[in-house]
mmCIF file of C-alpha atoms in Angstrom:
data_model
loop_
_atom_site.group_PDB
_atom_site.id
_atom_site.type_symbol
_atom_site.label_atom_id
_atom_site.label_comp_id
_atom_site.label_asym_id
_atom_site.label_seq_id
_atom_site.Cartn_x
_atom_site.Cartn_y
_atom_site.Cartn_z
ATOM 1 C CA MET A 22 117.215 142.974 95.057
ATOM 2 C CA ALA A 23 115.601 141.828 91.127
ATOM 3 C CA ASP A 24 118.677 144.714 90.259
ATOM 4 C CA LEU A 25 120.905 142.895 92.733
ATOM 5 C CA LYS A 26 120.228 139.273 91.216
ATOM 6 C CA SER A 27 120.774 140.139 87.523
ATOM 7 C CA THR A 28 124.340 141.558 88.486
ATOM 8 C CA PHE A 29 124.539 138.300 90.180
ATOM 9 C CA SER A 30 123.522 136.264 87.518
ATOM 10 C CA ASN A 31 125.372 137.831 84.628
ATOM 11 C CA PHE A 32 128.914 137.175 87.480
ATOM 12 C CA TYR A 33 128.019 133.172 86.312
ATOM 13 C CA TYR A 34 128.452 133.911 82.629
ATOM 14 C CA VAL A 35 131.875 135.973 83.972
ATOM 15 C CA LEU A 36 133.070 132.609 85.735
ATOM 16 C CA LYS A 37 132.483 130.165 83.501
ATOM 17 C CA ASP A 38 133.949 131.766 80.569
ATOM 18 C CA GLU A 39 137.092 131.692 82.479
ATOM 19 C CA LEU A 40 136.982 128.226 83.460
ATOM 20 C CA LEU A 41 136.266 126.997 80.098
ATOM 21 C CA HIS A 42 139.152 128.586 79.039
ATOM 22 C CA ASP A 43 141.049 127.041 82.230
ATOM 23 C CA PRO A 44 144.979 127.379 80.660
ATOM 24 C CA ALA A 45 145.271 123.793 83.466
ATOM 25 C CA PHE A 46 143.393 122.293 80.932
ATOM 26 C CA GLU A 47 144.032 121.532 77.277
ATOM 27 C CA PHE A 48 139.339 121.715 76.050
ATOM 28 C CA SER A 49 138.209 120.298 73.345
ATOM 29 C CA ASP A 50 135.225 121.378 71.083
ATOM 30 C CA ASP A 51 133.035 118.454 72.822
ATOM 31 C CA ALA A 52 134.837 119.134 76.155
ATOM 32 C CA ARG A 53 133.939 122.844 76.102
ATOM 33 C CA GLN A 54 130.778 122.101 74.398
ATOM 34 C CA TRP A 55 129.637 119.172 77.248
ATOM 35 C CA VAL A 56 130.921 121.378 81.064
ATOM 36 C CA ASP A 57 129.094 124.889 79.132
ATOM 37 C CA ARG A 58 126.636 122.847 78.783
ATOM 38 C CA MET A 59 126.340 120.743 82.616
ATOM 39 C CA LEU A 60 127.205 124.009 84.270
ATOM 40 C CA ASP A 61 123.876 125.845 82.358
ATOM 41 C CA TYR A 62 121.440 122.695 83.324
ATOM 42 C CA ASN A 63 123.587 122.562 87.113
ATOM 43 C CA VAL A 64 124.804 125.614 88.411
ATOM 44 C CA PRO A 65 122.095 128.238 87.778
ATOM 45 C CA GLY A 66 118.676 126.884 87.916
ATOM 46 C CA GLY A 67 118.623 127.585 91.627
ATOM 47 C CA LYS A 68 116.540 130.468 93.932
ATOM 48 C CA LEU A 69 120.174 131.429 94.232
ATOM 49 C CA ASN A 70 119.212 132.547 97.949
ATOM 50 C CA ARG A 71 123.333 131.140 99.508
ATOM 51 C CA GLY A 72 124.363 133.049 96.649
ATOM 52 C CA LEU A 73 122.513 136.010 97.003
ATOM 53 C CA SER A 74 123.153 136.134 101.121
ATOM 54 C CA VAL A 75 127.022 136.423 100.531
ATOM 55 C CA ILE A 76 126.492 140.218 99.099
ATOM 56 C CA ASP A 77 123.479 140.664 101.363
ATOM 57 C CA SER A 78 125.274 139.281 104.920
ATOM 58 C CA TYR A 79 128.830 141.930 103.111
ATOM 59 C CA ARG A 80 126.806 145.107 102.018
ATOM 60 C CA LEU A 81 125.443 144.848 106.086
ATOM 61 C CA LEU A 82 128.886 144.160 107.904
ATOM 62 C CA LYS A 83 129.836 147.493 105.932
ATOM 63 C CA GLU A 84 127.181 149.557 107.475
ATOM 64 C CA GLY A 85 124.763 151.718 105.068
ATOM 65 C CA GLN A 86 128.600 152.317 102.748
ATOM 66 C CA ALA A 87 128.135 151.562 98.849
ATOM 67 C CA LEU A 88 130.374 148.544 97.819
ATOM 68 C CA ASN A 89 132.223 149.160 95.213
ATOM 69 C CA ASP A 90 132.228 147.265 91.764
ATOM 70 C CA ASP A 91 135.014 144.943 93.225
ATOM 71 C CA GLU A 92 133.865 144.395 96.739
ATOM 72 C CA ILE A 93 130.669 143.109 94.382
ATOM 73 C CA PHE A 94 132.501 141.333 92.027
ATOM 74 C CA LEU A 95 134.137 139.309 94.788
ATOM 75 C CA ALA A 96 131.224 139.571 97.160
ATOM 76 C CA SER A 97 129.624 137.569 93.461
ATOM 77 C CA ALA A 98 132.463 135.187 93.250
ATOM 78 C CA LEU A 99 131.842 133.811 96.720
ATOM 79 C CA GLY A 100 128.168 132.911 96.023
ATOM 80 C CA TRP A 101 128.786 131.823 92.497
ATOM 81 C CA CYS A 102 131.406 129.548 94.902
ATOM 82 C CA ILE A 103 128.690 128.461 96.761
ATOM 83 C CA GLU A 104 126.002 127.902 94.494
ATOM 84 C CA TRP A 105 129.116 125.884 92.804
ATOM 85 C CA LEU A 106 128.953 124.064 95.943
ATOM 86 C CA GLN A 107 125.388 123.338 96.007
ATOM 87 C CA ALA A 108 125.262 121.708 92.612
ATOM 88 C CA TYR A 109 127.649 119.191 93.221
ATOM 89 C CA PHE A 110 126.259 118.125 95.898
ATOM 90 C CA LEU A 111 123.082 117.911 94.208
ATOM 91 C CA VAL A 112 124.265 115.812 91.180
ATOM 92 C CA LEU A 113 125.434 113.151 93.508
ATOM 93 C CA ASP A 114 122.866 113.579 95.696
ATOM 94 C CA ASP A 115 120.436 112.980 92.964
ATOM 95 C CA ILE A 116 122.293 109.735 92.261
ATOM 96 C CA MET A 117 122.599 108.244 95.453
ATOM 97 C CA ASP A 118 118.753 108.475 96.002
ATOM 98 C CA ASN A 119 118.233 107.890 92.910
ATOM 99 C CA SER A 120 115.952 110.139 91.529
ATOM 100 C CA HIS A 121 113.870 111.357 89.089
ATOM 101 C CA THR A 122 113.433 115.757 89.228
ATOM 102 C CA ARG A 123 115.193 118.599 90.275
ATOM 103 C CA ARG A 124 114.551 122.099 90.733
ATOM 104 C CA GLY A 125 111.349 121.198 87.040
ATOM 105 C CA GLN A 126 114.005 119.057 85.244
ATOM 106 C CA PRO A 127 115.172 115.487 84.674
ATOM 107 C CA CYS A 128 117.758 115.040 87.203
ATOM 108 C CA TRP A 129 121.846 115.569 85.210
ATOM 109 C CA PHE A 130 121.841 112.157 85.394
ATOM 110 C CA ARG A 131 118.837 110.897 84.112
ATOM 111 C CA VAL A 132 119.788 113.053 80.810
ATOM 112 C CA PRO A 133 119.279 110.117 78.242
ATOM 113 C CA GLU A 134 123.448 110.921 77.339
ATOM 114 C CA VAL A 135 124.388 111.395 80.471
ATOM 115 C CA GLY A 136 124.437 108.420 82.789
ATOM 116 C CA MET A 137 127.077 107.681 84.603
ATOM 117 C CA ILE A 138 129.380 110.475 83.204
ATOM 118 C CA ALA A 139 126.878 113.420 86.467
ATOM 119 C CA ALA A 140 129.364 111.243 88.611
ATOM 120 C CA ASN A 141 132.275 112.707 87.455
ATOM 121 C CA ASP A 142 130.694 115.879 86.259
ATOM 122 C CA GLY A 143 130.563 117.208 90.633
ATOM 123 C CA VAL A 144 133.735 116.294 90.594
ATOM 124 C CA LEU A 145 134.043 118.463 88.100
ATOM 125 C CA LEU A 146 132.593 120.938 89.379
ATOM 126 C CA ARG A 147 133.858 121.032 93.107
ATOM 127 C CA ASN A 148 137.010 121.037 91.319
ATOM 128 C CA HIS A 149 136.311 124.396 90.390
ATOM 129 C CA ILE A 150 136.181 126.295 93.741
ATOM 130 C CA PRO A 151 139.339 126.403 94.944
ATOM 131 C CA ARG A 152 139.740 127.733 90.221
ATOM 132 C CA ILE A 153 138.063 129.934 90.766
ATOM 133 C CA LEU A 154 139.242 130.808 94.754
ATOM 134 C CA LYS A 155 142.664 131.038 93.239
ATOM 135 C CA ASN A 156 141.797 133.121 89.462
ATOM 136 C CA HIS A 157 139.912 136.165 91.797
ATOM 137 C CA PHE A 158 141.384 135.835 96.307
ATOM 138 C CA ARG A 159 145.049 134.837 95.815
ATOM 139 C CA GLY A 160 146.372 137.469 96.673
ATOM 140 C CA LYS A 161 144.429 138.385 99.673
ATOM 141 C CA PRO A 162 145.186 138.048 102.546
ATOM 142 C CA TYR A 163 142.081 135.973 103.974
ATOM 143 C CA TYR A 164 142.574 133.360 101.085
ATOM 144 C CA VAL A 165 143.906 130.377 103.098
ATOM 145 C CA ASP A 166 141.079 131.249 105.467
ATOM 146 C CA LEU A 167 138.680 130.840 102.539
ATOM 147 C CA LEU A 168 139.831 127.341 101.525
ATOM 148 C CA ASP A 169 139.914 126.052 105.150
ATOM 149 C CA LEU A 170 136.394 127.271 105.458
ATOM 150 C CA PHE A 171 135.405 125.161 101.823
ATOM 151 C CA ASN A 172 137.254 122.133 102.581
ATOM 152 C CA GLU A 173 135.459 121.822 105.762
ATOM 153 C CA VAL A 174 131.924 123.314 105.557
ATOM 154 C CA GLU A 175 132.225 120.524 102.715
ATOM 155 C CA PHE A 176 133.651 117.435 105.201
ATOM 156 C CA GLN A 177 131.078 118.571 106.852
ATOM 157 C CA THR A 178 128.341 118.586 104.821
ATOM 158 C CA ALA A 179 129.321 114.659 102.983
ATOM 159 C CA SER A 180 129.382 113.626 106.516
ATOM 160 C CA GLY A 181 125.940 114.646 107.494
ATOM 161 C CA GLN A 182 124.746 112.985 104.167
ATOM 162 C CA MET A 183 126.772 110.094 105.373
ATOM 163 C CA ILE A 184 124.591 109.634 108.977
ATOM 164 C CA ASP A 185 121.921 110.336 106.159
ATOM 165 C CA LEU A 186 122.660 107.534 104.358
ATOM 166 C CA ILE A 187 123.571 104.879 106.784
ATOM 167 C CA THR A 188 120.867 105.675 108.830
ATOM 168 C CA THR A 189 118.346 105.111 105.782
ATOM 169 C CA LEU A 190 119.805 103.122 103.156
ATOM 170 C CA GLN A 191 121.952 100.811 105.692
ATOM 171 C CA GLY A 192 120.218 97.435 107.614
ATOM 172 C CA GLY A 193 116.519 97.887 106.302
ATOM 173 C CA LYS A 194 114.080 99.826 108.122
ATOM 174 C CA ASP A 195 114.447 100.164 111.651
ATOM 175 C CA LEU A 196 112.395 103.367 113.162
ATOM 176 C CA SER A 197 113.987 102.773 116.600
ATOM 177 C CA LYS A 198 116.618 104.405 115.747
ATOM 178 C CA TYR A 199 114.526 107.727 114.769
ATOM 179 C CA THR A 200 114.759 110.717 117.466
ATOM 180 C CA LEU A 201 115.171 113.802 117.573
ATOM 181 C CA THR A 202 118.892 114.084 118.638
ATOM 182 C CA LEU A 203 119.987 112.114 115.963
ATOM 183 C CA HIS A 204 117.660 114.056 113.379
ATOM 184 C CA ARG A 205 119.558 117.531 114.711
ATOM 185 C CA ARG A 206 122.600 116.184 113.481
ATOM 186 C CA ILE A 207 121.996 115.075 110.053
ATOM 187 C CA VAL A 208 120.212 119.070 109.686
ATOM 188 C CA GLN A 209 123.764 120.259 112.100
ATOM 189 C CA TYR A 210 126.099 118.700 108.926
ATOM 190 C CA LYS A 211 123.603 117.344 106.385
ATOM 191 C CA THR A 212 122.622 120.822 105.667
ATOM 192 C CA ALA A 213 122.965 123.998 108.027
ATOM 193 C CA TYR A 214 126.720 124.887 107.633
ATOM 194 C CA TYR A 215 126.755 125.026 104.350
ATOM 195 C CA SER A 216 123.211 126.837 103.535
ATOM 196 C CA PHE A 217 123.858 129.351 106.327
ATOM 197 C CA TYR A 218 127.102 129.770 107.792
ATOM 198 C CA LEU A 219 129.023 129.488 105.230
ATOM 199 C CA PRO A 220 127.511 132.615 103.008
ATOM 200 C CA VAL A 221 127.491 134.616 105.983
ATOM 201 C CA ALA A 222 131.547 133.327 106.683
ATOM 202 C CA CYS A 223 132.324 134.425 103.313
ATOM 203 C CA ALA A 224 130.681 137.469 104.183
ATOM 204 C CA LEU A 225 133.132 138.012 107.209
ATOM 205 C CA LEU A 226 135.509 136.822 106.200
ATOM 206 C CA MET A 227 136.128 139.041 103.123
ATOM 207 C CA ALA A 228 134.997 142.034 106.102
ATOM 208 C CA GLY A 229 138.012 141.004 107.336
ATOM 209 C CA GLU A 230 137.339 139.235 110.030
ATOM 210 C CA ASN A 231 139.130 136.554 111.628
ATOM 211 C CA LEU A 232 136.509 133.509 111.786
ATOM 212 C CA GLU A 233 137.534 132.048 115.189
ATOM 213 C CA ASN A 234 136.396 135.350 116.940
ATOM 214 C CA HIS A 235 132.675 134.222 115.774
ATOM 215 C CA VAL A 236 132.301 130.617 116.983
ATOM 216 C CA ASP A 237 128.370 132.581 118.011
ATOM 217 C CA VAL A 238 127.560 133.464 114.952
ATOM 218 C CA LYS A 239 128.176 129.736 114.159
ATOM 219 C CA ASN A 240 126.434 128.310 116.604
ATOM 220 C CA ILE A 241 123.410 131.129 116.071
ATOM 221 C CA LEU A 242 123.153 130.105 111.723
ATOM 222 C CA VAL A 243 123.800 126.281 112.377
ATOM 223 C CA GLU A 244 120.726 126.951 114.826
ATOM 224 C CA MET A 245 119.077 128.629 112.399
ATOM 225 C CA GLY A 246 119.610 125.781 109.901
ATOM 226 C CA THR A 247 117.781 123.289 112.083
ATOM 227 C CA TYR A 248 115.167 125.426 112.204
ATOM 228 C CA PHE A 249 114.582 126.183 109.149
ATOM 229 C CA GLN A 250 114.709 122.110 108.143
ATOM 230 C CA VAL A 251 112.568 121.647 110.660
ATOM 231 C CA GLN A 252 109.669 123.941 109.157
ATOM 232 C CA ASP A 253 110.905 122.042 105.958
ATOM 233 C CA ASP A 254 110.250 118.873 107.214
ATOM 234 C CA TYR A 255 106.237 120.277 108.432
ATOM 235 C CA LEU A 256 106.176 121.873 104.419
ATOM 236 C CA ASP A 257 106.929 118.463 102.929
ATOM 237 C CA CYS A 258 103.806 117.351 105.140
ATOM 238 C CA PHE A 259 101.491 120.080 106.034
ATOM 239 C CA GLY A 260 102.394 122.560 103.299
ATOM 240 C CA ASP A 261 100.435 123.713 99.994
ATOM 241 C CA PRO A 262 101.846 121.584 97.275
ATOM 242 C CA ASP A 263 101.241 124.295 94.819
ATOM 243 C CA THR A 264 103.178 126.914 96.744
ATOM 244 C CA ILE A 265 105.767 124.965 98.199
ATOM 245 C CA GLY A 266 106.140 123.785 94.432
ATOM 246 C CA LYS A 267 106.624 119.922 94.759
ATOM 247 C CA ILE A 268 104.873 117.614 96.220
ATOM 248 C CA GLY A 269 106.601 116.241 99.433
ATOM 249 C CA THR A 270 107.252 112.254 100.084
ATOM 250 C CA ASP A 271 108.716 112.072 103.063
ATOM 251 C CA ILE A 272 106.714 109.565 104.263
ATOM 252 C CA GLU A 273 106.921 107.186 101.005
ATOM 253 C CA ASP A 274 110.975 107.872 101.064
ATOM 254 C CA PHE A 275 110.813 106.619 104.593
ATOM 255 C CA LYS A 276 112.937 109.930 105.113
ATOM 256 C CA CYS A 277 114.241 110.894 109.246
ATOM 257 C CA SER A 278 111.981 113.077 109.733
ATOM 258 C CA TRP A 279 111.618 115.764 112.631
ATOM 259 C CA LEU A 280 107.350 114.748 112.542
ATOM 260 C CA VAL A 281 107.832 111.134 112.614
ATOM 261 C CA ALA A 282 111.257 111.477 115.335
ATOM 262 C CA LYS A 283 108.868 114.432 116.920
ATOM 263 C CA ALA A 284 105.413 111.227 116.443
ATOM 264 C CA LEU A 285 107.556 108.286 117.963
ATOM 265 C CA GLU A 286 108.395 110.870 121.066
ATOM 266 C CA LEU A 287 104.655 111.465 121.774
ATOM 267 C CA SER A 288 102.952 107.887 121.473
ATOM 268 C CA ASN A 289 102.012 104.826 122.919
ATOM 269 C CA GLU A 290 102.440 101.281 121.946
ATOM 270 C CA GLN A 291 98.964 101.764 120.141
ATOM 271 C CA GLN A 292 100.725 104.511 117.931
ATOM 272 C CA LYS A 293 103.805 103.502 117.121
ATOM 273 C CA LYS A 294 102.572 100.648 116.047
ATOM 274 C CA VAL A 295 100.404 102.353 113.241
ATOM 275 C CA LEU A 296 103.964 103.978 112.614
ATOM 276 C CA TYR A 297 105.848 101.344 112.011
ATOM 277 C CA ASP A 298 103.487 99.645 110.034
ATOM 278 C CA ASN A 299 103.595 102.266 107.914
ATOM 279 C CA TYR A 300 105.971 104.420 107.285
ATOM 280 C CA GLY A 301 108.128 104.205 104.573
ATOM 281 C CA ASN A 302 105.658 102.562 101.760
ATOM 282 C CA ALA A 303 104.334 104.409 98.604
ATOM 283 C CA ASP A 304 100.792 102.807 99.053
ATOM 284 C CA PRO A 305 98.588 106.186 100.079
ATOM 285 C CA GLU A 306 96.491 104.353 102.617
ATOM 286 C CA ASN A 307 99.944 103.695 104.265
ATOM 287 C CA VAL A 308 100.882 107.060 103.764
ATOM 288 C CA ALA A 309 96.882 108.176 104.837
ATOM 289 C CA LYS A 310 96.584 106.280 108.391
ATOM 290 C CA VAL A 311 100.726 107.999 108.606
ATOM 291 C CA LYS A 312 99.224 111.689 108.379
ATOM 292 C CA ALA A 313 96.212 110.863 110.254
ATOM 293 C CA LEU A 314 98.503 109.510 113.386
ATOM 294 C CA TYR A 315 100.207 113.548 113.075
ATOM 295 C CA ASN A 316 96.654 115.273 113.261
ATOM 296 C CA GLU A 317 95.376 112.524 116.271
ATOM 297 C CA LEU A 318 99.181 113.630 118.440
ATOM 298 C CA ASN A 319 98.647 116.644 116.979
ATOM 299 C CA LEU A 320 101.733 117.533 115.328
ATOM 300 C CA LYS A 321 100.616 121.591 114.194
ATOM 301 C CA GLY A 322 100.520 121.950 117.770
ATOM 302 C CA ALA A 323 103.764 120.788 118.086
ATOM 303 C CA PHE A 324 105.162 122.038 115.409
ATOM 304 C CA GLU A 325 103.755 126.175 116.117
ATOM 305 C CA GLU A 326 104.910 125.204 119.766
ATOM 306 C CA TYR A 327 108.563 124.858 118.779
ATOM 307 C CA GLU A 328 108.677 126.969 115.915
ATOM 308 C CA SER A 329 107.503 130.660 118.601
ATOM 309 C CA LYS A 330 110.661 128.945 120.406
ATOM 310 C CA SER A 331 112.548 128.540 117.961
ATOM 311 C CA TYR A 332 112.293 131.850 116.844
ATOM 312 C CA GLU A 333 112.418 133.457 121.068
ATOM 313 C CA LYS A 334 115.655 131.584 120.756
ATOM 314 C CA LEU A 335 117.159 132.682 118.163
ATOM 315 C CA VAL A 336 115.872 136.667 118.719
ATOM 316 C CA THR A 337 117.145 136.632 122.424
ATOM 317 C CA SER A 338 121.036 134.880 121.307
ATOM 318 C CA ILE A 339 120.981 137.655 118.767
ATOM 319 C CA GLU A 340 120.304 140.478 120.073
ATOM 320 C CA ALA A 341 123.375 139.870 123.145
ATOM 321 C CA HIS A 342 125.644 139.901 120.017
ATOM 322 C CA PRO A 343 127.798 142.949 120.265
ATOM 323 C CA SER A 344 128.358 144.197 116.755
ATOM 324 C CA LYS A 345 124.937 145.919 115.270
ATOM 325 C CA ALA A 346 125.991 144.882 112.285
ATOM 326 C CA VAL A 347 126.612 141.239 112.842
ATOM 327 C CA GLN A 348 123.128 141.431 114.356
ATOM 328 C CA ALA A 349 121.809 143.381 111.056
ATOM 329 C CA VAL A 350 123.033 140.334 109.394
ATOM 330 C CA LEU A 351 121.552 137.172 111.134
ATOM 331 C CA LYS A 352 117.976 138.566 112.043
ATOM 332 C CA SER A 353 118.508 139.643 107.801
ATOM 333 C CA PHE A 354 118.159 135.731 107.228
ATOM 334 C CA LEU A 355 115.985 134.814 110.108
ATOM 335 C CA GLY A 356 113.102 137.471 109.033
ATOM 336 C CA LYS A 357 113.686 135.418 105.571
ATOM 337 C CA ILE A 358 112.603 131.764 106.975
ATOM 338 C CA TYR A 359 109.589 132.553 109.992
ATOM 339 C CA LYS A 360 107.002 131.657 110.219
ATOM 340 C CA ARG A 361 107.915 131.205 105.413
ATOM 341 C CA GLN A 362 105.192 129.278 103.469
ATOM 342 C CA LYS A 363 108.019 127.802 100.774
#
């Protein structure tokens, strides 16, 4: 796996070099240096899970056949397209959220000479994806399907981000909107499609499959992505900051988290008042009151129940799938996230 990660990482430089010499644009030295630095700052810095899972999934779909160099490169190129998509979302997301740090460094727009140029850099990152696809997949029978897939998933993610923004930012702080149904909708569109479905869909297309025949796979992966985000929400409050690598701020940020939606569902009127009075306030005293209520309502227990039910349901759905290779892909994803601590 470590070897696969280093092979995958090396392909980033190949793709970056092609983009920096794209014949459709006449680069000046300044422009080339800007894009070079912008890419290095934003694209390769994460855990690369989404990108690597394209190769993983494709390998499992090939049922033990060794992949040739061309297949490894093409699966890596698709993986990097997902990492580019992620970078595009994060650069713009950080501007919208007025964030300060990302992956342990200042957000791109916070870099002194960058500022709002970051908005255009986000647009550039998004436009690099079809350039990579054109360079390497134009002659493939599934080329149009790949373009469609990336366009559709981007639309779903941007729409999920919109529901999140208008709920969290529009018209003051209104906790009454925060329900498990709304939480599910935000998560499904904002995270699950691009983080879980997209890598597997890329691998299926490379393996010659028609995505219309795999709606069940999409549904299972979206379910898995929802479960992943609920874990994230739980860890934001109850996880160990040293393990997860960040200090959670969902309560302070008035996030539509699974925990607050579940707490509202379980609370009596008096407990609801505690949430209404304290949620979304950055004062440590207010945060402590919300956390105390979460403990009083035994949200840890509610989460554990949700986790075991989701896991059972996912395993049942996966095992009902007729293809053993597809089952292996889905089980590999589930294995990586079940009972994770970070």
